[in-house]
Amino acid sequence: MASPVNPDRPAWLEGPPARCEVLPQAIHSAQRLVLLGAPGVGKGTQAALLHSRLGPCHLSTGDIFRTAGRRPESAQTPAIRQALAYMRRGELVPDSTVLELVRERRPCLHCPGGFILDGFPRTVAQAESLKKLLEDERLALTAVINYDLPAAAIVQRLAGRRTCSRCKAVYHVTERPSKVEERCDLCHGSLFQREDDRPESIRVRLEAYDRSTAPLIAFYQRLGLLVSIDAAGTAEEMYARTLGSLRATS
Ligand code: AP5
């Protein structure tokens, strides 16, 4: 099964002054989640499933950079051009750039359907800034879900990933193939391999994760928010475990 299509998220993907024209239905017990886990563990796939079945908006910082990267270079700010160069190499974008982009999108944290932060925070400094931002906005996280998988399986997931150039649905050449080769099942857009899924960038990304993002597990454990999920098995099995853990914590 392919990942379901996310509605356009102009307020998040493009930033102000763009706004979402159709807001999700307000949910009384809206989930406000952070997804943690190494690159390629399946966070984006789970975010798409959680969005389509529970309603919270998928807020991925990687998607902000990829959206900006599709604009003509003349329309990119120097900070975005620099961020895209870091991303191509598999390195983390500097905290100051990421934090500015998230702060200017703070209305998205009030999305009536809740939110799923995917790829943010990624350093302890970003986690501390998010904590302060949420306190200022009088919002609380429901849970921080940490997906865990051995490195060899992660590399296999990343190396086979294909993404739709139009609707951003995610496939895998063997595990979750599209029905027609190189075409999206949902919108028939062409599928491409992300630039940072080349072997040399994958290695750099996994090192950056171990060095900068893995310490967030202890950070959120101390705050009593961490839920650890085994990311082995199919995407549906991962989703069932995620849902079971969310129900157990609510
Ligand atoms: P980002 O876009 O956040 O990428 P990432 O964290 O590296 O995560 P991925 O999107 O690679 O993987 P995923 O876990 O979402 O896996 P997916 O569901 O696609 O960031 C990219 C870059 O932007 C960073 O390297 C950095 O440069 C920059 N950046 C972004 N945010 C930043 C921040 N806060 N600070 C600094 N820099 C930042 O799945 C992977 C594959 O596996 C797919 O093919 C999928 O079909 C398949 N798959 C999924 N689940 C399963 C399953 N259960 N079984 C088999 N296959 C599966």
PDB file of C-alpha atoms and ligand atoms in Angstrom:
ATOM      1  CA  MET A   1       0.000   0.000   0.000  1.00  0.00           C
ATOM      2  CA  ALA A   2       1.340   3.447  -0.880  1.00  0.00           C
ATOM      3  CA  SER A   3       1.367   6.224   1.686  1.00  0.00           C
ATOM      4  CA  PRO A   4      -1.860   8.239   1.529  1.00  0.00           C
ATOM      5  CA  VAL A   5      -1.643  11.706   0.016  1.00  0.00           C
ATOM      6  CA  ASN A   6      -1.298  14.564   2.436  1.00  0.00           C
ATOM      7  CA  PRO A   7      -3.374  17.596   1.617  1.00  0.00           C
ATOM      8  CA  ASP A   8      -1.275  20.541   0.508  1.00  0.00           C
ATOM      9  CA  ARG A   9       0.208  22.177   3.565  1.00  0.00           C
ATOM     10  CA  PRO A  10       1.067  25.612   2.167  1.00  0.00           C
ATOM     11  CA  ALA A  11       1.279  27.287   5.591  1.00  0.00           C
ATOM     12  CA  TRP A  12       3.955  24.772   6.624  1.00  0.00           C
ATOM     13  CA  LEU A  13       5.694  24.045   3.330  1.00  0.00           C
ATOM     14  CA  GLU A  14       5.944  27.645   2.117  1.00  0.00           C
ATOM     15  CA  GLY A  15       5.706  29.628   5.358  1.00  0.00           C
ATOM     16  CA  PRO A  16       3.990  33.011   5.769  1.00  0.00           C
ATOM     17  CA  PRO A  17       2.135  34.642   4.104  1.00  0.00           C
ATOM     18  CA  ALA A  18       0.846  31.286   2.682  1.00  0.00           C
ATOM     19  CA  ARG A  19      -2.141  29.890   4.542  1.00  0.00           C
ATOM     20  CA  CYS A  20      -4.002  26.570   4.450  1.00  0.00           C
ATOM     21  CA  GLU A  21      -7.338  27.167   2.774  1.00  0.00           C
ATOM     22  CA  VAL A  22      -9.055  24.083   4.133  1.00  0.00           C
ATOM     23  CA  LEU A  23      -8.259  23.438   7.765  1.00  0.00           C
ATOM     24  CA  PRO A  24      -8.694  19.943   9.213  1.00  0.00           C
ATOM     25  CA  GLN A  25     -11.723  19.332  11.367  1.00  0.00           C
ATOM     26  CA  ALA A  26     -11.139  20.335  14.996  1.00  0.00           C
ATOM     27  CA  ILE A  27     -10.469  17.263  17.141  1.00  0.00           C
ATOM     28  CA  HIS A  28     -11.223  17.410  20.849  1.00  0.00           C
ATOM     29  CA  SER A  29      -8.330  15.183  21.868  1.00  0.00           C
ATOM     30  CA  ALA A  30      -5.968  16.268  19.068  1.00  0.00           C
ATOM     31  CA  GLN A  31      -2.600  14.496  19.133  1.00  0.00           C
ATOM     32  CA  ARG A  32       0.550  16.636  19.244  1.00  0.00           C
ATOM     33  CA  LEU A  33       3.389  14.272  18.453  1.00  0.00           C
ATOM     34  CA  VAL A  34       7.115  14.315  17.754  1.00  0.00           C
ATOM     35  CA  LEU A  35       8.553  11.394  15.720  1.00  0.00           C
ATOM     36  CA  LEU A  36      12.162  10.454  16.473  1.00  0.00           C
ATOM     37  CA  GLY A  37      14.323   7.812  14.842  1.00  0.00           C
ATOM     38  CA  ALA A  38      17.208   7.436  12.413  1.00  0.00           C
ATOM     39  CA  PRO A  39      16.870   8.587   8.787  1.00  0.00           C
ATOM     40  CA  GLY A  40      14.952   5.956   6.838  1.00  0.00           C
ATOM     41  CA  VAL A  41      13.417   4.197   9.833  1.00  0.00           C
ATOM     42  CA  GLY A  42       9.943   5.007   8.435  1.00  0.00           C
ATOM     43  CA  LYS A  43       8.916   8.248  10.216  1.00  0.00           C
ATOM     44  CA  GLY A  44       7.469   9.883   7.090  1.00  0.00           C
ATOM     45  CA  THR A  45       5.508   6.732   6.222  1.00  0.00           C
ATOM     46  CA  GLN A  46       4.060   6.561   9.752  1.00  0.00           C
ATOM     47  CA  ALA A  47       3.305  10.307   9.749  1.00  0.00           C
ATOM     48  CA  ALA A  48       1.276   9.867   6.548  1.00  0.00           C
ATOM     49  CA  LEU A  49      -0.680   6.958   8.097  1.00  0.00           C
ATOM     50  CA  LEU A  50      -1.251   8.836  11.373  1.00  0.00           C
ATOM     51  CA  HIS A  51      -2.405  11.890   9.442  1.00  0.00           C
ATOM     52  CA  SER A  52      -4.861   9.999   7.243  1.00  0.00           C
ATOM     53  CA  ARG A  53      -6.338   7.955  10.102  1.00  0.00           C
ATOM     54  CA  LEU A  54      -6.166  10.269  13.134  1.00  0.00           C
ATOM     55  CA  GLY A  55      -6.078  13.732  11.536  1.00  0.00           C
ATOM     56  CA  PRO A  56      -2.966  15.571  12.820  1.00  0.00           C
ATOM     57  CA  CYS A  57      -1.065  17.568  10.191  1.00  0.00           C
ATOM     58  CA  HIS A  58       2.307  16.208   9.011  1.00  0.00           C
ATOM     59  CA  LEU A  59       4.919  18.885   9.765  1.00  0.00           C
ATOM     60  CA  SER A  60       8.241  17.731   8.275  1.00  0.00           C
ATOM     61  CA  THR A  61      11.224  20.101   8.253  1.00  0.00           C
ATOM     62  CA  GLY A  62      12.818  18.049   5.450  1.00  0.00           C
ATOM     63  CA  ASP A  63       9.709  18.759   3.312  1.00  0.00           C
ATOM     64  CA  ILE A  64      10.206  22.523   3.877  1.00  0.00           C
ATOM     65  CA  PHE A  65      13.736  22.288   2.450  1.00  0.00           C
ATOM     66  CA  ARG A  66      12.709  20.040  -0.465  1.00  0.00           C
ATOM     67  CA  THR A  67       9.853  22.468  -1.343  1.00  0.00           C
ATOM     68  CA  ALA A  68      12.268  25.422  -1.262  1.00  0.00           C
ATOM     69  CA  GLY A  69      14.738  23.445  -3.396  1.00  0.00           C
ATOM     70  CA  ARG A  70      12.222  23.181  -6.223  1.00  0.00           C
ATOM     71  CA  ARG A  71      11.995  27.002  -6.508  1.00  0.00           C
ATOM     72  CA  PRO A  72      14.255  28.765  -9.017  1.00  0.00           C
ATOM     73  CA  GLU A  73      17.586  29.637  -7.417  1.00  0.00           C
ATOM     74  CA  SER A  74      16.869  33.365  -7.817  1.00  0.00           C
ATOM     75  CA  ALA A  75      13.829  32.925  -5.521  1.00  0.00           C
ATOM     76  CA  GLN A  76      15.853  31.198  -2.773  1.00  0.00           C
ATOM     77  CA  THR A  77      17.254  33.152   0.181  1.00  0.00           C
ATOM     78  CA  PRO A  78      20.989  32.755   0.944  1.00  0.00           C
ATOM     79  CA  ALA A  79      20.049  30.813   4.122  1.00  0.00           C
ATOM     80  CA  ILE A  80      17.966  28.337   2.102  1.00  0.00           C
ATOM     81  CA  ARG A  81      20.712  27.915  -0.528  1.00  0.00           C
ATOM     82  CA  GLN A  82      23.170  27.158   2.278  1.00  0.00           C
ATOM     83  CA  ALA A  83      20.651  24.762   3.921  1.00  0.00           C
ATOM     84  CA  LEU A  84      20.205  22.828   0.646  1.00  0.00           C
ATOM     85  CA  ALA A  85      23.972  22.373   0.340  1.00  0.00           C
ATOM     86  CA  TYR A  86      24.114  20.889   3.873  1.00  0.00           C
ATOM     87  CA  MET A  87      21.173  18.620   3.032  1.00  0.00           C
ATOM     88  CA  ARG A  88      22.741  17.286  -0.189  1.00  0.00           C
ATOM     89  CA  ARG A  89      25.835  16.263   1.772  1.00  0.00           C
ATOM     90  CA  GLY A  90      23.640  14.542   4.398  1.00  0.00           C
ATOM     91  CA  GLU A  91      24.681  17.004   7.127  1.00  0.00           C
ATOM     92  CA  LEU A  92      22.331  18.749   9.511  1.00  0.00           C
ATOM     93  CA  VAL A  93      21.236  22.269   8.583  1.00  0.00           C
ATOM     94  CA  PRO A  94      22.424  24.821  11.213  1.00  0.00           C
ATOM     95  CA  ASP A  95      20.080  25.182  14.188  1.00  0.00           C
ATOM     96  CA  SER A  96      19.637  28.939  13.611  1.00  0.00           C
ATOM     97  CA  THR A  97      18.165  28.370  10.105  1.00  0.00           C
ATOM     98  CA  VAL A  98      15.859  25.541  11.196  1.00  0.00           C
ATOM     99  CA  LEU A  99      14.637  27.417  14.262  1.00  0.00           C
ATOM    100  CA  GLU A 100      13.840  30.539  12.270  1.00  0.00           C
ATOM    101  CA  LEU A 101      11.777  28.479   9.792  1.00  0.00           C
ATOM    102  CA  VAL A 102       9.856  26.719  12.579  1.00  0.00           C
ATOM    103  CA  ARG A 103       9.252  29.908  14.588  1.00  0.00           C
ATOM    104  CA  GLU A 104       7.749  31.712  11.609  1.00  0.00           C
ATOM    105  CA  ARG A 105       5.430  28.720  11.120  1.00  0.00           C
ATOM    106  CA  ARG A 106       4.243  28.662  14.762  1.00  0.00           C
ATOM    107  CA  PRO A 107       0.528  29.037  13.768  1.00  0.00           C
ATOM    108  CA  CYS A 108       0.801  25.451  12.407  1.00  0.00           C
ATOM    109  CA  LEU A 109       1.297  24.240  15.998  1.00  0.00           C
ATOM    110  CA  HIS A 110      -2.289  25.380  16.658  1.00  0.00           C
ATOM    111  CA  CYS A 111      -3.681  23.261  13.808  1.00  0.00           C
ATOM    112  CA  PRO A 112      -7.158  22.140  14.951  1.00  0.00           C
ATOM    113  CA  GLY A 113      -6.373  18.529  14.018  1.00  0.00           C
ATOM    114  CA  GLY A 114      -3.116  18.502  16.017  1.00  0.00           C
ATOM    115  CA  PHE A 115       0.344  17.955  14.521  1.00  0.00           C
ATOM    116  CA  ILE A 116       3.098  15.416  13.916  1.00  0.00           C
ATOM    117  CA  LEU A 117       6.577  16.948  13.944  1.00  0.00           C
ATOM    118  CA  ASP A 118       8.797  14.760  11.714  1.00  0.00           C
ATOM    119  CA  GLY A 119      12.526  15.565  11.541  1.00  0.00           C
ATOM    120  CA  PHE A 120      12.317  18.310  14.164  1.00  0.00           C
ATOM    121  CA  PRO A 121      13.766  18.611  16.747  1.00  0.00           C
ATOM    122  CA  ARG A 122      17.061  17.003  15.753  1.00  0.00           C
ATOM    123  CA  THR A 123      19.522  18.456  18.270  1.00  0.00           C
ATOM    124  CA  VAL A 124      19.283  19.171  21.993  1.00  0.00           C
ATOM    125  CA  ALA A 125      19.334  22.929  21.210  1.00  0.00           C
ATOM    126  CA  GLN A 126      16.337  22.462  18.880  1.00  0.00           C
ATOM    127  CA  ALA A 127      14.505  20.374  21.518  1.00  0.00           C
ATOM    128  CA  GLU A 128      15.059  23.080  24.139  1.00  0.00           C
ATOM    129  CA  SER A 129      13.801  25.751  21.732  1.00  0.00           C
ATOM    130  CA  LEU A 130      10.726  23.675  20.894  1.00  0.00           C
ATOM    131  CA  LYS A 131       9.984  23.229  24.608  1.00  0.00           C
ATOM    132  CA  LYS A 132      10.121  27.008  25.120  1.00  0.00           C
ATOM    133  CA  LEU A 133       8.072  27.673  21.975  1.00  0.00           C
ATOM    134  CA  LEU A 134       5.323  25.275  23.090  1.00  0.00           C
ATOM    135  CA  GLU A 135       5.294  26.809  26.584  1.00  0.00           C
ATOM    136  CA  ASP A 136       4.944  30.292  25.046  1.00  0.00           C
ATOM    137  CA  GLU A 137       2.102  29.025  22.853  1.00  0.00           C
ATOM    138  CA  ARG A 138       0.496  27.216  25.837  1.00  0.00           C
ATOM    139  CA  LEU A 139       0.579  23.872  24.073  1.00  0.00           C
ATOM    140  CA  ALA A 140       1.709  20.469  25.379  1.00  0.00           C
ATOM    141  CA  LEU A 141       3.068  17.456  23.515  1.00  0.00           C
ATOM    142  CA  THR A 142       0.989  14.261  23.738  1.00  0.00           C
ATOM    143  CA  ALA A 143       4.013  11.966  23.215  1.00  0.00           C
ATOM    144  CA  VAL A 144       7.397  11.610  21.542  1.00  0.00           C
ATOM    145  CA  ILE A 145       7.573   8.370  19.554  1.00  0.00           C
ATOM    146  CA  ASN A 146      11.017   6.892  19.014  1.00  0.00           C
ATOM    147  CA  TYR A 147      11.300   4.264  16.245  1.00  0.00           C
ATOM    148  CA  ASP A 148      14.136   1.790  16.598  1.00  0.00           C
ATOM    149  CA  LEU A 149      15.684  -0.421  13.859  1.00  0.00           C
ATOM    150  CA  PRO A 150      19.150  -1.965  13.247  1.00  0.00           C
ATOM    151  CA  ALA A 151      21.388   0.088  10.898  1.00  0.00           C
ATOM    152  CA  ALA A 152      21.494  -2.595   8.165  1.00  0.00           C
ATOM    153  CA  ALA A 153      17.703  -2.557   7.785  1.00  0.00           C
ATOM    154  CA  ILE A 154      17.715   1.257   7.730  1.00  0.00           C
ATOM    155  CA  VAL A 155      20.232   1.373   4.883  1.00  0.00           C
ATOM    156  CA  GLN A 156      18.098  -1.112   2.931  1.00  0.00           C
ATOM    157  CA  ARG A 157      14.975   1.058   3.421  1.00  0.00           C
ATOM    158  CA  LEU A 158      16.783   4.243   2.322  1.00  0.00           C
ATOM    159  CA  ALA A 159      18.528   2.737  -0.691  1.00  0.00           C
ATOM    160  CA  GLY A 160      15.200   1.515  -2.152  1.00  0.00           C
ATOM    161  CA  ARG A 161      13.107   4.607  -1.389  1.00  0.00           C
ATOM    162  CA  ARG A 162      11.316   6.375  -4.235  1.00  0.00           C
ATOM    163  CA  THR A 163       9.264   9.545  -3.730  1.00  0.00           C
ATOM    164  CA  CYS A 164       6.520  11.024  -5.899  1.00  0.00           C
ATOM    165  CA  SER A 165       7.653  14.318  -7.432  1.00  0.00           C
ATOM    166  CA  ARG A 166       4.084  15.628  -7.316  1.00  0.00           C
ATOM    167  CA  CYS A 167       2.266  14.467  -4.145  1.00  0.00           C
ATOM    168  CA  LYS A 168       5.332  13.269  -2.143  1.00  0.00           C
ATOM    169  CA  ALA A 169       3.901   9.779  -1.484  1.00  0.00           C
ATOM    170  CA  VAL A 170       6.711   7.425  -0.467  1.00  0.00           C
ATOM    171  CA  TYR A 171       7.378   3.965  -1.993  1.00  0.00           C
ATOM    172  CA  HIS A 172      10.074   1.321  -1.767  1.00  0.00           C
ATOM    173  CA  VAL A 173      11.284  -0.574  -4.847  1.00  0.00           C
ATOM    174  CA  THR A 174      10.802  -3.990  -3.218  1.00  0.00           C
ATOM    175  CA  GLU A 175       8.931  -3.471   0.090  1.00  0.00           C
ATOM    176  CA  ARG A 176       6.237  -1.013  -1.065  1.00  0.00           C
ATOM    177  CA  PRO A 177       6.472  -0.846  -4.880  1.00  0.00           C
ATOM    178  CA  SER A 178       4.161   1.288  -7.011  1.00  0.00           C
ATOM    179  CA  LYS A 179       1.812  -0.636  -9.331  1.00  0.00           C
ATOM    180  CA  VAL A 180       3.359   0.909 -12.457  1.00  0.00           C
ATOM    181  CA  GLU A 181       7.136   1.220 -12.378  1.00  0.00           C
ATOM    182  CA  GLU A 182       8.335   4.772 -11.590  1.00  0.00           C
ATOM    183  CA  ARG A 183       4.749   6.153 -11.477  1.00  0.00           C
ATOM    184  CA  CYS A 184       2.808   7.159  -8.359  1.00  0.00           C
ATOM    185  CA  ASP A 185      -0.308   5.029  -7.689  1.00  0.00           C
ATOM    186  CA  LEU A 186      -2.145   8.040  -6.307  1.00  0.00           C
ATOM    187  CA  CYS A 187      -1.499  10.896  -8.751  1.00  0.00           C
ATOM    188  CA  HIS A 188       0.583   9.262 -11.560  1.00  0.00           C
ATOM    189  CA  GLY A 189       3.457  11.682 -10.856  1.00  0.00           C
ATOM    190  CA  SER A 190       6.966  10.438 -11.666  1.00  0.00           C
ATOM    191  CA  LEU A 191       8.953   8.802  -8.864  1.00  0.00           C
ATOM    192  CA  PHE A 192      12.485   9.933  -8.065  1.00  0.00           C
ATOM    193  CA  GLN A 193      15.318   8.932  -5.768  1.00  0.00           C
ATOM    194  CA  ARG A 194      16.225  11.613  -3.222  1.00  0.00           C
ATOM    195  CA  GLU A 195      19.683  13.134  -3.702  1.00  0.00           C
ATOM    196  CA  ASP A 196      20.559  12.416  -0.065  1.00  0.00           C
ATOM    197  CA  ASP A 197      19.717   8.692  -0.481  1.00  0.00           C
ATOM    198  CA  ARG A 198      23.064   8.066  -2.248  1.00  0.00           C
ATOM    199  CA  PRO A 199      25.376   5.759  -0.228  1.00  0.00           C
ATOM    200  CA  GLU A 200      27.886   8.542   0.670  1.00  0.00           C
ATOM    201  CA  SER A 201      25.112  10.827   2.026  1.00  0.00           C
ATOM    202  CA  ILE A 202      23.374   7.956   3.875  1.00  0.00           C
ATOM    203  CA  ARG A 203      26.578   7.312   5.847  1.00  0.00           C
ATOM    204  CA  VAL A 204      26.910  11.007   6.805  1.00  0.00           C
ATOM    205  CA  ARG A 205      23.207  11.175   7.830  1.00  0.00           C
ATOM    206  CA  LEU A 206      23.460   8.113  10.067  1.00  0.00           C
ATOM    207  CA  GLU A 207      26.564   9.571  11.754  1.00  0.00           C
ATOM    208  CA  ALA A 208      24.782  12.920  12.271  1.00  0.00           C
ATOM    209  CA  TYR A 209      21.852  11.032  13.806  1.00  0.00           C
ATOM    210  CA  ASP A 210      24.081   9.138  16.282  1.00  0.00           C
ATOM    211  CA  ARG A 211      25.972  12.286  17.243  1.00  0.00           C
ATOM    212  CA  SER A 212      23.194  14.903  17.414  1.00  0.00           C
ATOM    213  CA  THR A 213      19.734  13.320  17.484  1.00  0.00           C
ATOM    214  CA  ALA A 214      20.111  10.119  19.533  1.00  0.00           C
ATOM    215  CA  PRO A 215      20.703  12.217  22.726  1.00  0.00           C
ATOM    216  CA  LEU A 216      17.087  13.431  22.379  1.00  0.00           C
ATOM    217  CA  ILE A 217      15.916   9.986  23.510  1.00  0.00           C
ATOM    218  CA  ALA A 218      17.250  10.707  27.015  1.00  0.00           C
ATOM    219  CA  PHE A 219      15.989  14.313  26.824  1.00  0.00           C
ATOM    220  CA  TYR A 220      12.381  13.217  26.272  1.00  0.00           C
ATOM    221  CA  GLN A 221      12.690  10.247  28.633  1.00  0.00           C
ATOM    222  CA  ARG A 222      13.491  12.740  31.416  1.00  0.00           C
ATOM    223  CA  LEU A 223      10.349  14.708  30.485  1.00  0.00           C
ATOM    224  CA  GLY A 224       8.251  11.512  30.729  1.00  0.00           C
ATOM    225  CA  LEU A 225       7.122  11.816  27.089  1.00  0.00           C
ATOM    226  CA  LEU A 226       9.095   9.053  25.358  1.00  0.00           C
ATOM    227  CA  VAL A 227       7.376   6.035  23.790  1.00  0.00           C
ATOM    228  CA  SER A 228       9.732   3.514  22.138  1.00  0.00           C
ATOM    229  CA  ILE A 229       8.486   1.441  19.201  1.00  0.00           C
ATOM    230  CA  ASP A 230      10.170  -1.457  17.401  1.00  0.00           C
ATOM    231  CA  ALA A 231      10.267  -0.412  13.716  1.00  0.00           C
ATOM    232  CA  ALA A 232      10.725  -3.950  12.333  1.00  0.00           C
ATOM    233  CA  GLY A 233       8.049  -5.476  10.111  1.00  0.00           C
ATOM    234  CA  THR A 234       5.666  -3.838   7.683  1.00  0.00           C
ATOM    235  CA  ALA A 235       4.452  -0.234   7.827  1.00  0.00           C
ATOM    236  CA  GLU A 236       1.024  -1.497   8.963  1.00  0.00           C
ATOM    237  CA  GLU A 237       2.627  -3.500  11.789  1.00  0.00           C
ATOM    238  CA  MET A 238       4.563  -0.381  12.840  1.00  0.00           C
ATOM    239  CA  TYR A 239       1.339   1.621  12.746  1.00  0.00           C
ATOM    240  CA  ALA A 240      -0.530  -0.931  14.891  1.00  0.00           C
ATOM    241  CA  ARG A 241       2.263  -0.781  17.506  1.00  0.00           C
ATOM    242  CA  THR A 242       2.230   3.029  17.418  1.00  0.00           C
ATOM    243  CA  LEU A 243      -1.528   3.221  17.882  1.00  0.00           C
ATOM    244  CA  GLY A 244      -1.438   0.662  20.717  1.00  0.00           C
ATOM    245  CA  SER A 245       1.220   2.684  22.547  1.00  0.00           C
ATOM    246  CA  LEU A 246      -0.627   5.971  22.050  1.00  0.00           C
ATOM    247  CA  ARG A 247      -3.810   4.426  23.464  1.00  0.00           C
ATOM    248  CA  ALA A 248      -1.865   3.047  26.437  1.00  0.00           C
ATOM    249  CA  THR A 249      -0.425   6.498  27.242  1.00  0.00           C
ATOM    250  CA  SER A 250      -3.685   8.461  26.909  1.00  0.00           C
TER     251      SER A 250
HETATM  252  P1  AP5 B   1      14.267  14.498   6.541  1.00  0.00           P
HETATM  253  O1  AP5 B   1      13.450  14.739   5.356  1.00  0.00           O
HETATM  254  O2  AP5 B   1      13.706  14.746   7.901  1.00  0.00           O
HETATM  255  O3  AP5 B   1      14.822  13.038   6.402  1.00  0.00           O
HETATM  256  P2  AP5 B   1      15.233  11.940   7.493  1.00  0.00           P
HETATM  257  O4  AP5 B   1      15.038  12.202   8.926  1.00  0.00           O
HETATM  258  O5  AP5 B   1      16.621  11.665   7.080  1.00  0.00           O
HETATM  259  O6  AP5 B   1      14.204  10.894   7.326  1.00  0.00           O
HETATM  260  P3  AP5 B   1      13.820  10.266   6.020  1.00  0.00           P
HETATM  261  O7  AP5 B   1      12.776  11.086   5.328  1.00  0.00           O
HETATM  262  O8  AP5 B   1      15.055   9.949   5.232  1.00  0.00           O
HETATM  263  O9  AP5 B   1      13.268   8.857   6.483  1.00  0.00           O
HETATM  264  P4  AP5 B   1      11.936   8.448   7.216  1.00  0.00           P
HETATM  265  O10 AP5 B   1      12.253   7.986   8.579  1.00  0.00           O
HETATM  266  O11 AP5 B   1      10.884   9.498   7.061  1.00  0.00           O
HETATM  267  O12 AP5 B   1      11.574   7.163   6.350  1.00  0.00           O
HETATM  268  P5  AP5 B   1      10.461   6.906   5.212  1.00  0.00           P
HETATM  269  O13 AP5 B   1       9.105   6.858   5.817  1.00  0.00           O
HETATM  270  O14 AP5 B   1      10.668   7.826   4.035  1.00  0.00           O
HETATM  271  O15 AP5 B   1      15.624  15.367   6.497  1.00  0.00           O
HETATM  272  C1  AP5 B   1      16.418  15.438   5.326  1.00  0.00           C
HETATM  273  C2  AP5 B   1      17.560  16.429   5.576  1.00  0.00           C
HETATM  274  O16 AP5 B   1      17.028  17.755   5.834  1.00  0.00           O
HETATM  275  C3  AP5 B   1      18.469  16.147   6.770  1.00  0.00           C
HETATM  276  O17 AP5 B   1      19.488  15.214   6.450  1.00  0.00           O
HETATM  277  C4  AP5 B   1      19.016  17.552   7.068  1.00  0.00           C
HETATM  278  O18 AP5 B   1      20.037  17.909   6.159  1.00  0.00           O
HETATM  279  C5  AP5 B   1      17.810  18.445   6.804  1.00  0.00           C
HETATM  280  N1  AP5 B   1      16.992  18.664   8.011  1.00  0.00           N
HETATM  281  C6  AP5 B   1      15.659  18.374   8.139  1.00  0.00           C
HETATM  282  N2  AP5 B   1      15.229  18.711   9.370  1.00  0.00           N
HETATM  283  C7  AP5 B   1      16.302  19.213  10.035  1.00  0.00           C
HETATM  284  C8  AP5 B   1      16.487  19.696  11.355  1.00  0.00           C
HETATM  285  N3  AP5 B   1      15.476  19.730  12.246  1.00  0.00           N
HETATM  286  N4  AP5 B   1      17.728  20.114  11.724  1.00  0.00           N
HETATM  287  C9  AP5 B   1      18.751  20.099  10.855  1.00  0.00           C
HETATM  288  N5  AP5 B   1      18.648  19.631   9.581  1.00  0.00           N
HETATM  289  C10 AP5 B   1      17.430  19.185   9.173  1.00  0.00           C
HETATM  290  O19 AP5 B   1      10.863   5.409   4.799  1.00  0.00           O
HETATM  291  C11 AP5 B   1      12.101   5.117   4.170  1.00  0.00           C
HETATM  292  C12 AP5 B   1      11.875   4.003   3.121  1.00  0.00           C
HETATM  293  O20 AP5 B   1      11.495   2.805   3.791  1.00  0.00           O
HETATM  294  C13 AP5 B   1      10.749   4.284   2.123  1.00  0.00           C
HETATM  295  O21 AP5 B   1      11.123   3.758   0.877  1.00  0.00           O
HETATM  296  C14 AP5 B   1       9.533   3.515   2.666  1.00  0.00           C
HETATM  297  O22 AP5 B   1       8.633   3.110   1.651  1.00  0.00           O
HETATM  298  C15 AP5 B   1      10.222   2.341   3.333  1.00  0.00           C
HETATM  299  N6  AP5 B   1       9.514   1.854   4.507  1.00  0.00           N
HETATM  300  C16 AP5 B   1       8.885   2.599   5.452  1.00  0.00           C
HETATM  301  N7  AP5 B   1       8.389   1.798   6.414  1.00  0.00           N
HETATM  302  C17 AP5 B   1       8.744   0.528   6.059  1.00  0.00           C
HETATM  303  C18 AP5 B   1       8.554  -0.741   6.658  1.00  0.00           C
HETATM  304  N8  AP5 B   1       7.913  -0.882   7.820  1.00  0.00           N
HETATM  305  N9  AP5 B   1       9.069  -1.829   6.046  1.00  0.00           N
HETATM  306  C19 AP5 B   1       9.756  -1.708   4.867  1.00  0.00           C
HETATM  307  N10 AP5 B   1       9.958  -0.531   4.247  1.00  0.00           N
HETATM  308  C20 AP5 B   1       9.464   0.564   4.843  1.00  0.00           C
END
